[in-house]
Coordinates of C-alpha atoms in Angstrom, one line a residue:
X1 CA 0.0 0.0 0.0
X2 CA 3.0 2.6 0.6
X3 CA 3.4 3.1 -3.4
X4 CA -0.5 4.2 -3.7
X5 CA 0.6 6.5 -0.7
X6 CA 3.3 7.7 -2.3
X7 CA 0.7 8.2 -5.7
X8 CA -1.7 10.6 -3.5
X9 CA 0.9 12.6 -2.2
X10 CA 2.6 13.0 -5.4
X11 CA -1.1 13.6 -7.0
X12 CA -1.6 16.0 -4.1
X13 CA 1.5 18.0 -4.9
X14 CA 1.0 18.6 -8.4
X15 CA -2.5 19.4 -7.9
X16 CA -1.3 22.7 -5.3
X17 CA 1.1 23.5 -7.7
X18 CA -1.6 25.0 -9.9
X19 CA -3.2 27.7 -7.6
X20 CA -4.5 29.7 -9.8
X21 CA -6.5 26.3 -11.5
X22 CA -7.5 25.6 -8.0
X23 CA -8.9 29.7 -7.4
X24 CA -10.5 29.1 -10.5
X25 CA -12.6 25.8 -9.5
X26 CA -13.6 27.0 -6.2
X27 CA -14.9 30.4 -7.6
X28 CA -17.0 28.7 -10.6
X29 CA -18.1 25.5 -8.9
X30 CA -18.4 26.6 -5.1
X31 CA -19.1 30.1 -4.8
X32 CA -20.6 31.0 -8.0
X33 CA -23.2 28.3 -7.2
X34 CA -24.0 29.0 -3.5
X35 CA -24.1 33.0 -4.8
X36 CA -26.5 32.3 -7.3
X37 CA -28.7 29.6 -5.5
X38 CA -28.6 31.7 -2.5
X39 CA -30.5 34.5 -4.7
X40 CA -32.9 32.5 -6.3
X41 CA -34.3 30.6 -3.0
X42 CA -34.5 33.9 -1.6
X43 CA -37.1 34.9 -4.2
X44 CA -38.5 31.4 -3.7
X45 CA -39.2 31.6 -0.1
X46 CA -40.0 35.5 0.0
X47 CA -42.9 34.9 -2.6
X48 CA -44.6 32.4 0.4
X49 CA -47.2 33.5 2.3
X50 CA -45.4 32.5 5.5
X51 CA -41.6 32.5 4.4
X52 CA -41.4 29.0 3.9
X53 CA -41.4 26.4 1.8
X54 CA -42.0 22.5 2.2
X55 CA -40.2 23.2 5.7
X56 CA -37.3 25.3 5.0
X57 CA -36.9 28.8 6.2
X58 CA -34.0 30.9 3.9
X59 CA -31.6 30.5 6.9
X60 CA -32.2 26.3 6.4
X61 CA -32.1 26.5 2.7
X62 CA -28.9 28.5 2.8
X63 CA -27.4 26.2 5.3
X64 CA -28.2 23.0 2.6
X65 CA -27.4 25.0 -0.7
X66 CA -23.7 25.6 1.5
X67 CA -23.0 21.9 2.6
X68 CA -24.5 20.4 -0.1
X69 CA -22.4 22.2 -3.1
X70 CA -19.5 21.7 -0.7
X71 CA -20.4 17.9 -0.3
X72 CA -21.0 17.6 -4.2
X73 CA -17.8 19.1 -5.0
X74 CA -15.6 16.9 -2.4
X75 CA -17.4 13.7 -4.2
X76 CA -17.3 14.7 -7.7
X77 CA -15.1 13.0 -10.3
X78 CA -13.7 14.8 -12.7
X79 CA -10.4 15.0 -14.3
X80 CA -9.6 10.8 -13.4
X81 CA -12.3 9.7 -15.1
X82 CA -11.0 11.7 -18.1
X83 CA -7.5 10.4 -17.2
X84 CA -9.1 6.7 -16.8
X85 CA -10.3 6.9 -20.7
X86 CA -7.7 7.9 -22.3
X87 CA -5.3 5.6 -20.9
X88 CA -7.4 3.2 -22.5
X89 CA -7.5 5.1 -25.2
X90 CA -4.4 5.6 -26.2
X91 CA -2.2 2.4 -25.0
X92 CA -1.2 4.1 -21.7
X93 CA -3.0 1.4 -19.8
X94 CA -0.5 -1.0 -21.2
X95 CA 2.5 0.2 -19.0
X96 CA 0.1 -0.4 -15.6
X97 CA -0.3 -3.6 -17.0
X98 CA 3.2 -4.9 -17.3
X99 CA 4.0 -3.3 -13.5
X100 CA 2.4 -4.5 -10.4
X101 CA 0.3 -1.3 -10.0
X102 CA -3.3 -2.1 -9.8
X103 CA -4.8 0.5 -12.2
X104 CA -7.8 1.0 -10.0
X105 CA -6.3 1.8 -7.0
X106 CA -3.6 4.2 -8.5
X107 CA -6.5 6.4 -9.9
X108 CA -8.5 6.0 -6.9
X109 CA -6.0 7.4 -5.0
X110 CA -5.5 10.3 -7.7
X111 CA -9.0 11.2 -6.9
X112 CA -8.8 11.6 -3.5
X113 CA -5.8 13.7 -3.8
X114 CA -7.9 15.4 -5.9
X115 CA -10.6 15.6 -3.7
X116 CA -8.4 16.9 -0.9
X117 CA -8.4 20.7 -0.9
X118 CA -11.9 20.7 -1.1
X119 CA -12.5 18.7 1.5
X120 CA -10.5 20.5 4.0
X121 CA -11.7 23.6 2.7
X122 CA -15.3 22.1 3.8
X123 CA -14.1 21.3 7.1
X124 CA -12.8 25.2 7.8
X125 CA -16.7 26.2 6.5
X126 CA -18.8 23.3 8.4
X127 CA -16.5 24.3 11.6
X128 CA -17.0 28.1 11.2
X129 CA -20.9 27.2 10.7
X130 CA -21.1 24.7 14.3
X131 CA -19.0 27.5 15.8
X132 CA -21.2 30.2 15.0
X133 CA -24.7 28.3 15.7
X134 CA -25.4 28.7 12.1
X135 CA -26.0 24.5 12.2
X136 CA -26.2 22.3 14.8
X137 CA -25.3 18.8 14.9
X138 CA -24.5 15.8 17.5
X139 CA -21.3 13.8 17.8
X140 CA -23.3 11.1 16.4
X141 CA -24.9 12.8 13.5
X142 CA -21.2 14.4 12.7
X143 CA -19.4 10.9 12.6
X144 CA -22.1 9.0 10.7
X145 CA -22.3 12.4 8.3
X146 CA -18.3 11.6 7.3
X147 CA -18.8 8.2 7.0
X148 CA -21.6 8.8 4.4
X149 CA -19.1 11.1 2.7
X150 CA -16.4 8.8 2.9
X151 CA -18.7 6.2 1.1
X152 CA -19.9 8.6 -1.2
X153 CA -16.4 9.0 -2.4
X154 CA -16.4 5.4 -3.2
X155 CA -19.5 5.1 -4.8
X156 CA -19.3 8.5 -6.9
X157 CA -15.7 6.5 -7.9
X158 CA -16.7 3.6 -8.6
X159 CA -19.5 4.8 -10.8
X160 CA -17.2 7.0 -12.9
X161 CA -14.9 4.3 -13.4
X162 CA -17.4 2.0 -15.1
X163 CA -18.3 4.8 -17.5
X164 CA -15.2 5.6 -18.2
X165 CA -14.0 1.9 -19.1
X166 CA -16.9 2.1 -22.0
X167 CA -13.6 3.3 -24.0
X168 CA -12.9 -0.4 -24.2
X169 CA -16.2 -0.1 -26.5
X170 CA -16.8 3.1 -27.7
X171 CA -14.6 5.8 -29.7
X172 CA -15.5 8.8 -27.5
X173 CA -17.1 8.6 -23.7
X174 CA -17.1 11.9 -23.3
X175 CA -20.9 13.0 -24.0
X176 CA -21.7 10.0 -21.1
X177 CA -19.7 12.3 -18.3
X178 CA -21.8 15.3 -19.8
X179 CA -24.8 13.3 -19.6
X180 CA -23.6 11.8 -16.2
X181 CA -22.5 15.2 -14.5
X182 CA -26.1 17.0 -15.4
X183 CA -28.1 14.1 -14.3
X184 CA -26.1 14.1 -10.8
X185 CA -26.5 17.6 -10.7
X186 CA -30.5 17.0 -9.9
X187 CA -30.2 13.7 -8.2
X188 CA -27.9 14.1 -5.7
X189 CA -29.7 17.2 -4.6
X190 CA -27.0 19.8 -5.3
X191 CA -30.2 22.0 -7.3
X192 CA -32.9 21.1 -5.6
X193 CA -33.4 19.5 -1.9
X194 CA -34.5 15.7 -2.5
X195 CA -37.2 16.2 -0.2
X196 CA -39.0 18.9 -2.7
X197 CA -39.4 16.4 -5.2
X198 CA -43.0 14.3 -5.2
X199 CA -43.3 11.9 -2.5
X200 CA -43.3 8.7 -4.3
X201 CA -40.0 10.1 -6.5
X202 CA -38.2 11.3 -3.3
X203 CA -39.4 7.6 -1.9
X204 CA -37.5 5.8 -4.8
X205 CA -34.6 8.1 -4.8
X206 CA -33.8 6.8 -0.9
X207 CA -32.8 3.6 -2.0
X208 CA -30.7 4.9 -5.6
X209 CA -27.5 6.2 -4.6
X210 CA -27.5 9.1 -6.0
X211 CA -29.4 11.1 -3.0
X212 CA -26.1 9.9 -1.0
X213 CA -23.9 12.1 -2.6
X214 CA -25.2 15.1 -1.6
X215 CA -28.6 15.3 0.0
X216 CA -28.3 12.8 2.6
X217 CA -24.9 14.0 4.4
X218 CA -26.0 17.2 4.5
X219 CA -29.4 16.7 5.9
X220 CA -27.3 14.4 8.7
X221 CA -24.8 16.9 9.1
X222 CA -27.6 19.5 9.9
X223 CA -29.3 17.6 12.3
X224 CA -32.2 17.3 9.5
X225 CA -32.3 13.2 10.4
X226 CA -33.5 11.2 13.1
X227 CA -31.2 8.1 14.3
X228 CA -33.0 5.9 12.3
X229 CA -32.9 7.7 9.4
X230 CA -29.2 8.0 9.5
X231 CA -28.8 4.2 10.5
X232 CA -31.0 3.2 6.9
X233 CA -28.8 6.1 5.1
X234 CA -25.6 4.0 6.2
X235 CA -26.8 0.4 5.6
X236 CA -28.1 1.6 1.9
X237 CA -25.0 3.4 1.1
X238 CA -22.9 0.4 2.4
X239 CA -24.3 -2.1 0.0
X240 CA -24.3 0.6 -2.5
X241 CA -20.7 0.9 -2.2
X242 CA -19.3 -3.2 -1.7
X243 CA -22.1 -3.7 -4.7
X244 CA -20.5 -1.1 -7.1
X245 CA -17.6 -2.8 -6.0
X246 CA -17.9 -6.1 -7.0
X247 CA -19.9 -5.0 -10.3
X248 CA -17.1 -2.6 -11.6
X249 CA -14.1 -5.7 -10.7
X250 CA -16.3 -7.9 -12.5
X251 CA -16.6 -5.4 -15.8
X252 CA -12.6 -4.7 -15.2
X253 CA -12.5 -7.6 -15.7
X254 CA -14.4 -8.8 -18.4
X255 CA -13.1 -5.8 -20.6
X256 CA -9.3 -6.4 -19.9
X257 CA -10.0 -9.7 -21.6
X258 CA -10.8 -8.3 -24.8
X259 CA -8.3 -5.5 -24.5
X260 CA -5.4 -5.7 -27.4
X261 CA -2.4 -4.0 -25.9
X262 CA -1.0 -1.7 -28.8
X263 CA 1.0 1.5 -28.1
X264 CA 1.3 3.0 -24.9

């Protein structure tokens, strides 16, 4: 395991070397966002008759439209699975091949360097927001809040991953991310609260695991859920997790088998 180490904190390094890249993504997917969505629920909820709307006040909806684009961002794949495709692509798989590196596990551990900065950038915010009584949250509710996010890292991976190994059978992958990124966009409840949608959709939607990448950590990290709630939120997002697993070794797999190793 100390080589895939040694991967994220080289990934990690080169990543902070490009400040300027890094000013740029937190300013057009973080705080543009939360600007913008901050605005428009404020129209929302001011044109109620009692300043609400299916429960939330403004001050509830900002706290979700912070934590949740925060939570998106910390889970969302994005240059790896562009990095995962090509190597297919282009024959640079073939040199993982002939090492003992598990591909995999070398671009997982890109993502989480990846995923680092705005992760700790998330803590100083979520801290600053408990310290200030903006949120409120138990222990409990705080620890079971990560561990969703940790397996939301796994499962936003993991899901990437498979799409991005369609380059075994397609040309060009790319318009699936697009496709991918806007439909997470609305089902992991970065746009809209989960809990605005229909009943019977928002029903369905708690056992997809799409709602676990954004909706349900930040409704646990708000002290939104009860304790059974957050117990159900864990056991779905655990199978969701080992059976993405399983599923994308199997596809690995399968697809390395007709893989032709020619370049690289």
């Amino acid at each position: 395991m100390r080589k895939y180490f040694f991967v994220y904190r080289i990934s990690l390094r080169r990543f902070l070397e490009y400040r300027g890249e890094i000013l740029m993504d937190v300013s057009g997917k973080i705080l543009l966002p939360i600007f913008v969505q901050s605005i428009l629920w404020r129209a929302v909820i001011d044109s109620t008759p009692n300043g609400h709307i299916a429960g939330y006040s403004y001050e509830g909806m900002l706290q979700y439209v912070i934590l949740s684009i925060l939570i998106a961002n910390v889970v969302k794949v994005d240059s790896v699975e562009r990095q995962i495709s090509t190597a297919i692509k282009d024959g640079t798989l073939n040199k993982f091949l002939a090492q003992p590196i598990d591909f995999v596990l070398y671009n997982l551990m890109t993502f989480f360097a990846d995923s680092t900065p705005v992760l700790l950038g998330g803590l100083v915010v979520y801290g600053a927001m408990l310290c200030m009584g903006f949120v409120s949250a138990t222990a409990v509710q705080i620890i079971s809040g990560a561990l969703v996010i940790l397996f939301g890292l796994f499962i936003s991976y993991l899901l990437a991953f498979m799409i991005a190994a369609l380059a075994f059978y397609m040309d060009e992958v790319w318009t699936l991310f697009v496709m991918k990124n806007l439909s997470m966009w609305f089902l992991t409840g970065q746009v809209v609260p989960l809990d605005l949608f229909p009943e019977s959709v928002a029903h369905v939607l708690k056992f997809l695991p799409f709602g676990y990448l954004a909706f349900v950590p930040t409704k646990i990290l708000t002290g939104a859920f009860s304790a059974e709630a957050i117990l159900f939120a864990l056991l779905v997002v655990f199978c969701w997790t080992l059976g993405l697993y399983f599923l994308s070794k199997f596809f690995w797999t399968f697809s390395l088998r007709r893989y032709s190793a020619f370049g690289g």
